[in-house]
Amino acid sequence: MSEEMRKKRVAVIGGGLVGALNACYFSRRKYKVDVYEMRSDIRKVEVVRGRSINLALSVRGREALKMVEMEEEVINKGIRMYSRMIHDRDGTLRIIPYGRKDQYIMSVDRRHLNEVLLTAAEKNPDITVHFEHKLVNCDFNTGEIVLKRSDGTIVKDVVDAIIGCDGAFSAVRNQIMKNTLFNYQQEYIPHGYMELNMPPTASDEFAMAINHLHIWARNEYMMIALPNQDKSFTLTLFMPFNIFDSIKTEDDLMNFFHKNFQDSIPLIGEKELKQMFFKSKAFPLISIKCSPYHIGNKALIMGDAAHASVPFYGQGMNCGFEDCLVLNDLLDKHRDDIGAAFEEYTKVRTIDAQAICDLSMYNYIEMRQSVNSCLFLLRKKVDNFLSWLFPRNWIPLYAMVAFTRTRYHECILKRQWQDKVR
Amino acid sequence: MSEEMRKKRVAVIGGGLVGALNACYFSRRKYKVDVYEMRSDIRKVEVVRGRSINLALSVRGREALKMVEMEEEVINKGIRMYSRMIHDRDGTLRIIPYGRKDQYIMSVDRRHLNEVLLTAAEKNPDITVHFEHKLVNCDFNTGEIVLKRSDGTIVKDVVDAIIGCDGAFSAVRNQIMKNTLFNYQQEYIPHGYMELNMPPTASDEFAMAINHLHIWARNEYMMIALPNQDKSFTLTLFMPFNIFDSIKTEDDLMNFFHKNFQDSIPLIGEKELKQMFFKSKAFPLISIKCSPYHIGNKALIMGDAAHASVPFYGQGMNCGFEDCLVLNDLLDKHRDDIGAAFEEYTKVRTIDAQAICDLSMYNYIEMRQSVNSCLFLLRKKVDNFLSWLFPRNWIPLYAMVAFTRTRYHECILKRQWQDKVR
């Protein structure tokens, strides 16, 4: 086989959402792809720990799926959410739309989405997915990668490019950090999250109105619920770790829920709530920024490996999927000159990824500040929390982020401009 | 030996300036100390690479040395610097004092200082210094440390506390980062630094006025010179790496020096300048912030391991030495309850260390901004650079930082207050 004919070989480290999608993108470009995933095949395990159960898919993610003809398959199993449904303390419900009447975000099951993407990837003869392969080392001069199998054996390979889609605790990024002048920032916030389940009713219906993202906003605490295909809801409780820790007994828990999330108790079931809460644990939330994303023409990090954000803007997966689209466009532009594409990727994508990290953290900080500076307002009937979460004048920004592909940093700039001319 | 009588054991990781001083502090408190240094004994090697040659010692550092009766020995070998000596492009010299007439900072030799501290430490029967021992692992529950000797053999030990004084690329900090929720930020700036030497004159005198810190301020470039005991000066050249890289030939170098640092050429010697420049390389400059500094009562990071700063405020060593003093005061206060002292150390010291990192970076950014936004001013005879480096109204802040032990963050607060009432 002549050198011209030789397919370029890419190792995608990480077989999660962004890694699996990215493999499809590279194979579409006629690269030979090996995906190395540290964990077992998600399609064969029963319980997956430490990752959220469902996610909100919006336009950026959908556009990225569309390009590899995966959009239909994914949204057929998703549930439309046209608005937030706000649950006040007294049980009052209020609806705040996400955008125009026809605009919605979608609740999708992370596991299902990951499985669909892996199966699509494996259908392609140019993609091989290796599970239980942990990256141990990589050489950014030669493209050599060293992996350790779960049985302890070592595998080595040499590839044209190493793509790190291995999440917030990326092994590829750690290797980059050891080898180059790399700017890096990680920040844990005082809040953790815990997932709970709200089952279907006795008559096998959704326990709450279906086409909404449900929100219980309680200043320092927050609970949200997204609908699932099986007619259950997945609840996510956000609270400072010290509040989680302070709930030691079943009575503590029920007092806390009665005070804050009263209307959810009969829908979850008191017994089930107690079981789930004390069986589960709260997971931390991390925000990560770094730069550059690439090393020469040998390595690139994408998705959470490059820009993990706190989940308060619902863009983590969407941003990671859009990464694949952006890289694909740049490989088009540079006619698969990997080095040139990687270099421009860092140049254009850093500012956007950092913008969405900032927006997500901004929402979180706003919440914290309003709490700390306005303690006297805590008992106000209409919760102040809402003023940061959904002020009217923020809706255009949210819609720009969720329903367009306007670059993230331009969303912020446009919003600042709107403020000025108003 | 009864439990009450058993001396507490501390492992200090790193035998550099802060590590060696810290060992003296702990032994003074009747702890048994093992210092583990990755490199060879600095007293036995000829050339030490990648660390600055001389440093500016000011009040914080001196106070820390005084407490362990090391101040006299150190300052006897130091050279007083009462002012900056500004070298304009045309050779004009101007003096800007650091403070009052009797206030000065001191040029000290890093290597000599390190040697003196190690020798002082080793005189104490409760301190053992182990060279060529690299930290491989530590267990923050049990206090077990695992080290690798340069011959490849492994040493294990269990101690009451692990103190990481192992510099900007701290192995202890990396272990903490792997094991806990740790906020961390590292940033490389576009400037690198290179050290050059200005020898004594033919008649064995200092080539420039002695009791000053000499500064050639050229917007994007800067050179400084500190006097040494042997009547030479150590010059440090700060420039963006791309400028270093652009100087490829001896002609490039001489053109650059003639244009920017004309008056230094005959003092360095043209031949020597060429030799040194092309034999040396530019080193990067990193700024590091993190939190927390401790894990329970088992580990604490201090000095550059906890807060590396860019060198534009001359406080790196002083801050690291003051760390030892602060911890010592807290161990007094808490009667050697290590856990309580560590916890309060993180609480009080984080804000001060971050303040000096910010001040250092602020000076650097000011320089960069004035350059970028005012390109047309580049040729102005009186260099704008000075307006950030030494505006009159900054002198009180500088003096507070260099000549008092006012907490760093309070220096900034007081300065902001001065601005308001003016």
PDB file of N, CA, C and O in Angstrom, chain A residues 177 180-189 241 284, chain B residues 177 180-189 241 284:
ATOM      1  N   MET A 177       0.040  17.897  30.525  1.00  0.00           N
ATOM      2  CA  MET A 177       0.454  18.763  31.631  1.00  0.00           C
ATOM      3  C   MET A 177       1.870  18.447  32.090  1.00  0.00           C
ATOM      4  O   MET A 177       2.598  19.332  32.527  1.00  0.00           O
ATOM      5  N   THR A 180       4.412  19.808  28.741  1.00  0.00           N
ATOM      6  CA  THR A 180       4.470  21.095  28.038  1.00  0.00           C
ATOM      7  C   THR A 180       4.111  22.241  28.976  1.00  0.00           C
ATOM      8  O   THR A 180       3.657  22.037  30.091  1.00  0.00           O
ATOM      9  N   LEU A 181       4.313  23.447  28.477  1.00  0.00           N
ATOM     10  CA  LEU A 181       3.876  24.635  29.207  1.00  0.00           C
ATOM     11  C   LEU A 181       2.370  24.757  29.006  1.00  0.00           C
ATOM     12  O   LEU A 181       1.900  25.181  27.965  1.00  0.00           O
ATOM     13  N   PHE A 182       1.646  24.398  30.016  1.00  0.00           N
ATOM     14  CA  PHE A 182       0.211  24.202  29.879  1.00  0.00           C
ATOM     15  C   PHE A 182      -0.505  25.011  30.954  1.00  0.00           C
ATOM     16  O   PHE A 182      -0.198  24.884  32.143  1.00  0.00           O
ATOM     17  N   ASN A 183      -1.422  25.854  30.536  1.00  0.00           N
ATOM     18  CA  ASN A 183      -2.202  26.608  31.518  1.00  0.00           C
ATOM     19  C   ASN A 183      -3.412  25.788  31.929  1.00  0.00           C
ATOM     20  O   ASN A 183      -4.135  25.270  31.083  1.00  0.00           O
ATOM     21  N   TYR A 184      -3.629  25.686  33.208  1.00  0.00           N
ATOM     22  CA  TYR A 184      -4.657  24.760  33.706  1.00  0.00           C
ATOM     23  C   TYR A 184      -5.309  25.300  34.964  1.00  0.00           C
ATOM     24  O   TYR A 184      -4.639  25.888  35.818  1.00  0.00           O
ATOM     25  N   GLN A 185      -6.598  25.096  35.047  1.00  0.00           N
ATOM     26  CA  GLN A 185      -7.340  25.551  36.224  1.00  0.00           C
ATOM     27  C   GLN A 185      -8.451  24.572  36.546  1.00  0.00           C
ATOM     28  O   GLN A 185      -9.263  24.250  35.675  1.00  0.00           O
ATOM     29  N   GLN A 186      -8.493  24.065  37.748  1.00  0.00           N
ATOM     30  CA  GLN A 186      -9.635  23.240  38.167  1.00  0.00           C
ATOM     31  C   GLN A 186     -10.212  23.794  39.450  1.00  0.00           C
ATOM     32  O   GLN A 186      -9.492  24.243  40.328  1.00  0.00           O
ATOM     33  N   GLU A 187     -11.533  23.810  39.520  1.00  0.00           N
ATOM     34  CA  GLU A 187     -12.189  24.369  40.692  1.00  0.00           C
ATOM     35  C   GLU A 187     -13.384  23.506  41.072  1.00  0.00           C
ATOM     36  O   GLU A 187     -14.250  23.249  40.239  1.00  0.00           O
ATOM     37  N   TYR A 188     -13.397  23.049  42.302  1.00  0.00           N
ATOM     38  CA  TYR A 188     -14.577  22.359  42.824  1.00  0.00           C
ATOM     39  C   TYR A 188     -15.467  23.399  43.496  1.00  0.00           C
ATOM     40  O   TYR A 188     -14.970  24.281  44.192  1.00  0.00           O
ATOM     41  N   ILE A 189     -16.767  23.285  43.312  1.00  0.00           N
ATOM     42  CA  ILE A 189     -17.661  24.205  44.011  1.00  0.00           C
ATOM     43  C   ILE A 189     -18.167  23.522  45.280  1.00  0.00           C
ATOM     44  O   ILE A 189     -18.121  22.291  45.391  1.00  0.00           O
ATOM     45  N   PHE A 241     -22.060  20.362  50.241  1.00  0.00           N
ATOM     46  CA  PHE A 241     -21.752  19.075  50.883  1.00  0.00           C
ATOM     47  C   PHE A 241     -22.069  19.085  52.365  1.00  0.00           C
ATOM     48  O   PHE A 241     -22.509  18.087  52.929  1.00  0.00           O
ATOM     49  N   PRO A 284     -19.127  15.311  43.600  1.00  0.00           N
ATOM     50  CA  PRO A 284     -18.646  16.688  43.464  1.00  0.00           C
ATOM     51  C   PRO A 284     -18.872  17.260  42.067  1.00  0.00           C
ATOM     52  O   PRO A 284     -19.103  16.518  41.117  1.00  0.00           O
TER      53      PRO A 284
ATOM     54  N   MET B 177      -3.648  16.316  44.812  1.00  0.00           N
ATOM     55  CA  MET B 177      -4.565  16.553  43.697  1.00  0.00           C
ATOM     56  C   MET B 177      -5.251  15.270  43.255  1.00  0.00           C
ATOM     57  O   MET B 177      -6.393  15.293  42.801  1.00  0.00           O
ATOM     58  N   THR B 180      -7.967  14.286  46.584  1.00  0.00           N
ATOM     59  CA  THR B 180      -8.976  15.095  47.270  1.00  0.00           C
ATOM     60  C   THR B 180      -9.607  16.105  46.319  1.00  0.00           C
ATOM     61  O   THR B 180      -9.157  16.296  45.203  1.00  0.00           O
ATOM     62  N   LEU B 181     -10.650  16.758  46.793  1.00  0.00           N
ATOM     63  CA  LEU B 181     -11.262  17.858  46.049  1.00  0.00           C
ATOM     64  C   LEU B 181     -10.379  19.080  46.232  1.00  0.00           C
ATOM     65  O   LEU B 181     -10.380  19.717  47.275  1.00  0.00           O
ATOM     66  N   PHE B 182      -9.623  19.389  45.221  1.00  0.00           N
ATOM     67  CA  PHE B 182      -8.537  20.338  45.350  1.00  0.00           C
ATOM     68  C   PHE B 182      -8.677  21.393  44.255  1.00  0.00           C
ATOM     69  O   PHE B 182      -8.780  21.061  43.072  1.00  0.00           O
ATOM     70  N   ASN B 183      -8.709  22.650  44.650  1.00  0.00           N
ATOM     71  CA  ASN B 183      -8.760  23.714  43.654  1.00  0.00           C
ATOM     72  C   ASN B 183      -7.346  24.086  43.256  1.00  0.00           C
ATOM     73  O   ASN B 183      -6.493  24.296  44.120  1.00  0.00           O
ATOM     74  N   TYR B 184      -7.117  24.169  41.963  1.00  0.00           N
ATOM     75  CA  TYR B 184      -5.754  24.325  41.493  1.00  0.00           C
ATOM     76  C   TYR B 184      -5.717  25.148  40.215  1.00  0.00           C
ATOM     77  O   TYR B 184      -6.582  25.014  39.358  1.00  0.00           O
ATOM     78  N   GLN B 185      -4.716  25.999  40.119  1.00  0.00           N
ATOM     79  CA  GLN B 185      -4.563  26.834  38.936  1.00  0.00           C
ATOM     80  C   GLN B 185      -3.089  27.030  38.632  1.00  0.00           C
ATOM     81  O   GLN B 185      -2.334  27.451  39.507  1.00  0.00           O
ATOM     82  N   GLN B 186      -2.670  26.721  37.422  1.00  0.00           N
ATOM     83  CA  GLN B 186      -1.300  27.033  37.021  1.00  0.00           C
ATOM     84  C   GLN B 186      -1.331  27.814  35.720  1.00  0.00           C
ATOM     85  O   GLN B 186      -2.143  27.544  34.844  1.00  0.00           O
ATOM     86  N   GLU B 187      -0.467  28.817  35.642  1.00  0.00           N
ATOM     87  CA  GLU B 187      -0.458  29.662  34.451  1.00  0.00           C
ATOM     88  C   GLU B 187       0.979  29.998  34.084  1.00  0.00           C
ATOM     89  O   GLU B 187       1.733  30.497  34.915  1.00  0.00           O
ATOM     90  N   TYR B 188       1.337  29.678  32.849  1.00  0.00           N
ATOM     91  CA  TYR B 188       2.628  30.109  32.330  1.00  0.00           C
ATOM     92  C   TYR B 188       2.430  31.448  31.638  1.00  0.00           C
ATOM     93  O   TYR B 188       1.441  31.647  30.937  1.00  0.00           O
ATOM     94  N   ILE B 189       3.372  32.364  31.819  1.00  0.00           N
ATOM     95  CA  ILE B 189       3.266  33.629  31.095  1.00  0.00           C
ATOM     96  C   ILE B 189       4.124  33.541  29.835  1.00  0.00           C
ATOM     97  O   ILE B 189       5.026  32.699  29.754  1.00  0.00           O
ATOM     98  N   PHE B 241       9.121  34.354  24.894  1.00  0.00           N
ATOM     99  CA  PHE B 241       9.901  33.272  24.290  1.00  0.00           C
ATOM    100  C   PHE B 241      10.120  33.492  22.792  1.00  0.00           C
ATOM    101  O   PHE B 241      11.171  33.164  22.262  1.00  0.00           O
ATOM    102  N   PRO B 284      10.947  28.955  31.658  1.00  0.00           N
ATOM    103  CA  PRO B 284       9.590  29.495  31.769  1.00  0.00           C
ATOM    104  C   PRO B 284       9.301  30.056  33.163  1.00  0.00           C
ATOM    105  O   PRO B 284      10.006  29.756  34.126  1.00  0.00           O
TER     106      PRO B 284
END
